[in-house]
Coordinates of C-alpha atoms in Angstrom, one line a residue:
X3 CA 79.4 85.7 -25.0
X4 CA 78.5 85.3 -28.7
X5 CA 76.1 87.5 -30.5
X6 CA 72.3 86.7 -30.5
X7 CA 72.6 85.8 -34.2
X8 CA 75.3 83.2 -33.5
X9 CA 73.2 81.5 -30.8
X10 CA 70.2 81.5 -33.1
X11 CA 72.3 79.8 -35.8
X12 CA 73.6 77.2 -33.3
X13 CA 70.1 76.5 -32.1
X14 CA 68.8 76.2 -35.7
X15 CA 71.7 73.8 -36.5
X16 CA 71.0 71.7 -33.5
X17 CA 67.3 71.6 -34.4
X18 CA 68.2 70.3 -37.8
X19 CA 71.1 68.0 -36.8
X20 CA 69.5 66.2 -33.9
X21 CA 66.6 64.7 -35.8
X22 CA 68.9 63.7 -38.6
X23 CA 71.2 61.9 -36.1
X24 CA 68.2 60.2 -34.6
X25 CA 67.0 59.0 -38.0
X26 CA 70.5 57.8 -39.0
X27 CA 70.7 55.9 -35.7
X28 CA 67.3 54.3 -36.1
X29 CA 67.7 53.5 -39.8
X30 CA 71.4 52.9 -40.1
X31 CA 72.8 51.9 -36.8
X32 CA 70.1 50.0 -34.8
X33 CA 68.8 47.5 -37.4
X34 CA 72.3 45.8 -38.0
X35 CA 72.7 45.5 -34.2
X36 CA 69.2 44.0 -33.8
X37 CA 69.8 41.4 -36.5
X38 CA 73.3 40.4 -35.4
X39 CA 73.5 36.9 -34.0
X40 CA 74.5 36.9 -30.3
X41 CA 76.4 33.7 -29.4
X42 CA 75.5 32.2 -26.1
X43 CA 77.9 30.0 -24.1
X44 CA 76.9 26.3 -24.1
X45 CA 76.5 25.4 -20.5
X46 CA 76.6 21.7 -19.6
X47 CA 76.5 18.5 -21.7
X48 CA 74.0 15.7 -22.0
X49 CA 76.2 13.6 -19.8
X50 CA 75.5 16.0 -16.9
X51 CA 71.9 14.8 -17.1
X52 CA 72.6 11.1 -17.6
X53 CA 72.2 11.2 -21.4
X54 CA 74.7 9.3 -23.6
X55 CA 76.0 11.5 -26.5
X56 CA 78.6 12.0 -29.1
X57 CA 80.0 15.3 -30.5
X58 CA 79.3 15.6 -34.3
X59 CA 80.3 18.0 -37.0
X60 CA 78.2 18.3 -40.2
X61 CA 79.0 20.3 -43.3
X62 CA 76.2 22.2 -45.1
X63 CA 75.7 22.5 -48.9
X64 CA 77.2 26.0 -48.7
X65 CA 80.3 24.8 -46.8
X66 CA 79.4 25.8 -43.2
X67 CA 80.5 23.5 -40.5
X68 CA 77.7 22.8 -38.0
X69 CA 78.4 21.3 -34.6
X70 CA 76.0 19.2 -32.5
X71 CA 75.3 16.3 -30.2
X72 CA 74.0 12.9 -31.2
X73 CA 72.1 11.2 -28.4
X74 CA 71.1 7.6 -29.1
X75 CA 67.8 6.0 -28.3
X76 CA 67.8 5.2 -24.6
X77 CA 64.6 3.2 -24.4
X78 CA 65.1 0.1 -22.2
X79 CA 64.9 -3.2 -24.2
X80 CA 61.8 -5.3 -23.9
X81 CA 58.6 -6.3 -25.5
X82 CA 56.1 -3.7 -26.7
X83 CA 52.9 -4.2 -24.7
X84 CA 50.7 -3.2 -27.7
X85 CA 52.3 -5.1 -30.6
X86 CA 54.0 -7.9 -28.7
X87 CA 57.1 -7.3 -30.7
X88 CA 60.6 -6.4 -29.5
X89 CA 61.1 -2.7 -28.8
X90 CA 63.1 -1.0 -31.6
X91 CA 64.1 2.5 -32.4
X92 CA 61.5 4.3 -34.4
X93 CA 63.3 7.3 -35.8
X94 CA 65.4 10.4 -35.4
X95 CA 64.3 13.7 -33.9
X96 CA 66.4 16.7 -35.0
X97 CA 66.2 19.5 -32.5
X98 CA 66.6 23.0 -33.9
X99 CA 67.0 26.0 -31.5
X100 CA 65.8 29.6 -31.9
X101 CA 67.7 32.8 -32.5
X102 CA 70.5 33.6 -30.1
X103 CA 70.4 30.2 -28.5
X104 CA 72.3 27.0 -29.1
X105 CA 72.1 23.2 -29.0
X106 CA 71.6 23.0 -25.2
X107 CA 68.4 25.1 -25.6
X108 CA 68.4 26.3 -22.0
X109 CA 65.4 28.6 -22.7
X110 CA 63.3 25.4 -23.4
X111 CA 64.7 23.3 -20.6
X112 CA 66.5 21.4 -23.3
X113 CA 68.3 18.7 -21.4
X114 CA 65.1 17.5 -19.7
X115 CA 63.4 17.5 -23.1
X116 CA 66.2 15.5 -24.7
X117 CA 66.0 12.9 -21.9
X118 CA 62.3 12.6 -22.5
X119 CA 62.7 12.2 -26.3
X120 CA 65.5 9.6 -26.0
X121 CA 63.2 7.5 -23.8
X122 CA 60.5 7.6 -26.6
X123 CA 62.3 5.1 -28.9
X124 CA 64.1 7.9 -30.8
X125 CA 67.6 9.1 -31.4
X126 CA 68.0 12.8 -30.9
X127 CA 70.3 15.1 -32.9
X128 CA 70.6 18.7 -31.6
X129 CA 72.6 21.2 -33.6
X130 CA 74.1 24.7 -33.2
X131 CA 72.8 26.7 -36.2
X132 CA 75.2 28.8 -38.1
X133 CA 76.4 31.8 -36.1
X134 CA 75.5 30.0 -32.9
X135 CA 77.2 27.9 -30.3
X136 CA 80.3 26.4 -31.8
X137 CA 79.2 26.3 -35.4
X138 CA 80.9 28.4 -38.1
X139 CA 80.2 32.1 -38.6
X140 CA 78.4 33.0 -41.8
X141 CA 77.0 36.1 -43.5
X142 CA 78.8 38.6 -41.3
X143 CA 77.2 36.8 -38.4
X144 CA 73.7 38.0 -39.2
X145 CA 70.6 36.1 -38.5
X146 CA 68.8 35.0 -41.6
X147 CA 65.6 34.2 -39.8
X148 CA 65.2 30.6 -40.9
X149 CA 66.2 31.0 -44.5
X150 CA 69.9 30.1 -44.7
X151 CA 69.5 28.2 -41.4
X152 CA 67.3 25.7 -43.4
X153 CA 70.5 24.5 -45.0
X154 CA 71.8 23.6 -41.5
X155 CA 68.6 21.5 -41.0
X156 CA 69.1 19.8 -44.3
X157 CA 72.7 18.9 -43.4
X158 CA 71.3 17.4 -40.2
X159 CA 68.8 15.4 -42.2
X160 CA 71.6 13.9 -44.3
X161 CA 73.4 12.8 -41.2
X162 CA 70.2 11.5 -39.5
X163 CA 69.2 9.6 -42.6
X164 CA 72.6 7.8 -42.7
X165 CA 73.1 7.4 -38.9
X166 CA 69.4 6.4 -38.3
X167 CA 69.5 3.8 -41.1
X168 CA 66.6 5.4 -43.0
X169 CA 64.2 5.5 -40.0
X170 CA 61.7 8.4 -40.1
X171 CA 63.1 11.9 -39.5
X172 CA 61.1 14.4 -37.5
X173 CA 62.7 17.9 -36.9
X174 CA 61.6 19.7 -33.8
X175 CA 61.9 23.5 -34.3
X176 CA 61.7 26.2 -31.7
X177 CA 60.9 29.9 -32.5
X178 CA 63.2 30.8 -35.4
X179 CA 64.2 27.1 -35.6
X180 CA 60.6 26.5 -36.4
X181 CA 60.8 28.6 -39.5
X182 CA 64.1 26.8 -40.4
X183 CA 62.5 23.3 -40.1
X184 CA 59.5 24.4 -42.2
X185 CA 61.7 25.8 -44.9
X186 CA 63.7 22.5 -44.9
X187 CA 60.7 20.3 -44.8
X188 CA 59.2 21.7 -48.0
X189 CA 62.4 20.8 -49.7
X190 CA 63.1 17.3 -48.5
X191 CA 60.6 14.4 -48.5
X192 CA 62.8 12.4 -46.0
X193 CA 61.3 14.6 -43.3
X194 CA 58.2 12.7 -42.3
X195 CA 56.7 15.1 -39.8
X196 CA 57.4 18.2 -37.7
X197 CA 57.1 19.4 -34.1
X198 CA 57.0 23.1 -33.7
X199 CA 57.2 25.1 -30.5
X200 CA 56.1 28.8 -30.7
X201 CA 57.4 28.8 -34.3
X202 CA 58.3 32.0 -36.1
X203 CA 55.6 32.0 -38.8
X204 CA 55.5 35.7 -39.7
X205 CA 59.1 37.1 -40.0
X206 CA 58.2 40.8 -39.8
X207 CA 55.9 40.4 -36.8
X208 CA 58.5 38.3 -34.9
X209 CA 61.2 40.9 -35.6
X210 CA 59.0 43.7 -34.3
X211 CA 57.9 41.9 -31.2
X212 CA 61.3 40.3 -30.6
X213 CA 62.8 43.8 -30.7
X214 CA 60.3 45.0 -28.1
X215 CA 61.1 42.0 -25.9
X216 CA 64.8 42.3 -26.3
X217 CA 65.3 46.1 -25.9
X218 CA 62.1 47.5 -24.4
X219 CA 61.7 49.8 -27.4
X220 CA 58.2 51.1 -28.1
X221 CA 56.4 49.1 -30.7
X222 CA 56.3 52.0 -33.1
X223 CA 60.1 52.3 -33.0
X224 CA 60.4 48.5 -33.4
X225 CA 58.3 48.8 -36.6
X226 CA 60.7 51.5 -38.0
X227 CA 63.8 49.5 -37.2
X228 CA 62.3 46.3 -38.6
X229 CA 61.3 48.0 -41.8
X230 CA 64.8 49.5 -42.2
X231 CA 66.3 46.1 -41.5
X232 CA 64.2 44.6 -44.4
X233 CA 64.6 47.4 -46.9
X234 CA 68.2 48.5 -46.2
X235 CA 70.0 45.7 -44.4
X236 CA 69.0 42.5 -46.2
X237 CA 66.8 40.9 -43.5
X238 CA 64.0 38.8 -45.0
X239 CA 61.3 40.8 -43.3
X240 CA 59.2 41.1 -46.5
X241 CA 59.8 37.8 -48.2
X242 CA 57.5 34.8 -48.2
X243 CA 57.0 33.6 -44.7
X244 CA 57.1 30.2 -43.0
X245 CA 53.4 30.5 -42.6
X246 CA 53.0 30.8 -46.3
X247 CA 55.2 27.7 -46.9
X248 CA 53.5 25.7 -44.1
X249 CA 49.9 26.2 -45.2
X250 CA 50.1 23.6 -47.9
X251 CA 52.5 21.3 -46.1
X252 CA 51.1 17.7 -46.2
X253 CA 52.8 15.9 -43.4
X254 CA 51.5 15.5 -39.8
X255 CA 52.6 18.4 -37.6
X256 CA 52.3 19.0 -33.9
X257 CA 52.2 22.7 -33.1
X258 CA 52.8 23.6 -29.4
X259 CA 51.9 27.3 -28.8
X260 CA 52.1 29.3 -25.6
X261 CA 48.9 31.2 -25.3
X262 CA 50.3 34.6 -24.7
X263 CA 53.8 34.3 -26.2
X264 CA 54.6 38.0 -26.8
X265 CA 57.1 37.3 -29.6
X266 CA 55.6 34.6 -31.9
X267 CA 52.0 35.3 -31.3
X268 CA 49.1 32.8 -31.2
X269 CA 47.2 34.5 -34.0
X270 CA 49.7 33.1 -36.5
X271 CA 49.7 29.6 -35.1
X272 CA 45.9 29.6 -35.1
X273 CA 45.9 30.9 -38.7
X274 CA 48.1 28.0 -39.7
X275 CA 46.0 25.4 -38.0
X276 CA 42.8 26.9 -39.6
X277 CA 44.4 26.6 -43.0
X278 CA 46.0 23.2 -42.8
X279 CA 44.2 20.1 -41.5
X280 CA 47.5 18.3 -41.0
X281 CA 48.3 20.7 -38.1
X282 CA 47.5 19.5 -34.6
X283 CA 47.5 22.7 -32.5
X284 CA 47.8 22.6 -28.7
X285 CA 47.7 26.0 -26.9
X286 CA 49.5 26.0 -23.5
X287 CA 47.4 28.0 -21.0
X288 CA 49.0 31.2 -19.7
X289 CA 50.2 30.7 -16.1
X290 CA 49.4 32.9 -13.2
X291 CA 51.1 36.3 -13.4
X292 CA 53.3 35.5 -10.3
X293 CA 54.6 32.3 -11.8
X294 CA 58.5 32.1 -11.5
X295 CA 58.9 31.8 -15.2
X296 CA 57.2 35.0 -15.9
X297 CA 59.0 36.7 -13.1
X298 CA 62.4 35.8 -14.5
X299 CA 61.7 36.1 -18.2
X300 CA 60.8 39.8 -18.2
X301 CA 59.4 41.0 -21.5
X302 CA 60.0 37.6 -23.1
X303 CA 57.1 36.3 -21.0
X304 CA 56.1 32.7 -21.9
X305 CA 58.1 32.6 -25.2
X306 CA 59.0 28.9 -25.7
X307 CA 58.0 28.0 -22.2
X308 CA 55.4 25.3 -22.8
X309 CA 57.6 22.3 -21.9
X310 CA 58.9 23.9 -18.8
X311 CA 55.4 24.9 -17.7
X312 CA 53.6 21.8 -18.7
X313 CA 56.1 18.9 -18.9
X314 CA 53.6 16.1 -18.4
X315 CA 51.1 17.5 -20.9
X316 CA 53.7 18.1 -23.5
X317 CA 55.3 14.7 -23.0
X318 CA 51.9 13.0 -23.5
X319 CA 51.3 15.0 -26.6
X320 CA 54.7 14.1 -28.0
X321 CA 54.2 10.4 -27.3
X322 CA 50.8 10.4 -28.9
X323 CA 52.0 12.3 -31.9
X324 CA 55.1 10.1 -32.5
X325 CA 53.0 7.0 -32.2
X326 CA 50.6 8.3 -34.8
X327 CA 53.4 9.5 -37.2
X328 CA 55.2 6.1 -37.1
X329 CA 51.9 4.3 -37.7
X330 CA 51.5 6.5 -40.8
X331 CA 55.1 5.9 -41.9
X332 CA 54.8 2.2 -41.5
X333 CA 51.7 2.0 -43.6
X334 CA 53.3 4.3 -46.3
X335 CA 56.5 2.3 -46.4
X336 CA 54.6 -1.0 -46.6
X337 CA 52.5 0.3 -49.5
X338 CA 55.6 1.6 -51.3
X339 CA 57.3 -1.8 -50.9
X340 CA 54.3 -3.6 -52.2
X341 CA 54.1 -1.3 -55.2
X342 CA 57.8 -1.8 -55.9
X343 CA 57.4 -5.6 -55.9
X344 CA 54.5 -5.6 -58.3

């Protein structure tokens, strides 16, 4: 056995070393892991659900190849009961998934949503963001929380503008994808409106609560790791938020918010709606606690669950919103044409 002095020194060394190792782990090791993109396998294709589609590849302004599916308008031909005119395609919806998801958007019940949208007189383009699905890796495969990902949306806008023959373009962003489409929309006037589902409006708050949902860490520890990610690892936790950018946004926007989403919280959606009269906010009521979605989702709760929980209500809201947006676009385009001819 060693001397008492030796054991005291070992105990003292351990008392000093263990907290240091814990701090190094929390500050140096955990934040990069929590901000790394986690690719999910794409399960199924639109054809499995009776949706016609094409594989497409887009290239962003910074040279990243983005893969996706183009799904053409599937509305049956006929005469519009309201206008008496032949039914025509009205525009392109660009679907943009959230962090650690992909173009199939299984967390959202994506294929059912795509089928709904392609039967609303719209083409649909759904993409894998950088570091997701089959798209290229970028930035050491770190999430950029809607900042760099906005360039993926803008590449999709270029494609949609050409393929859709100039018809109105409306991105549909989910969670982090919501931040990406907001960041793109404030840069490109070809975007005529937005649909947002539980959008990431406050980056720091989402990183904290996403960490809790994904790991089960206590909230206090999630604050520490998020702060370290922002200060030491380049995550945009303390930069201007999507909420800041969306407050003055002047295009009609449908915001679908799950009432008790534990990750992208309702307080931020409500703050945006209160600040911007162009936001039409619908809050999806929280389901019963024994609802199957809650039982299977764990700490993620009702995050991005609104369409799965309330398909009829969301479909009606989308139909009304798209009808309104295209009436606005038709009036704006007619006025612009008249002005150009004078």
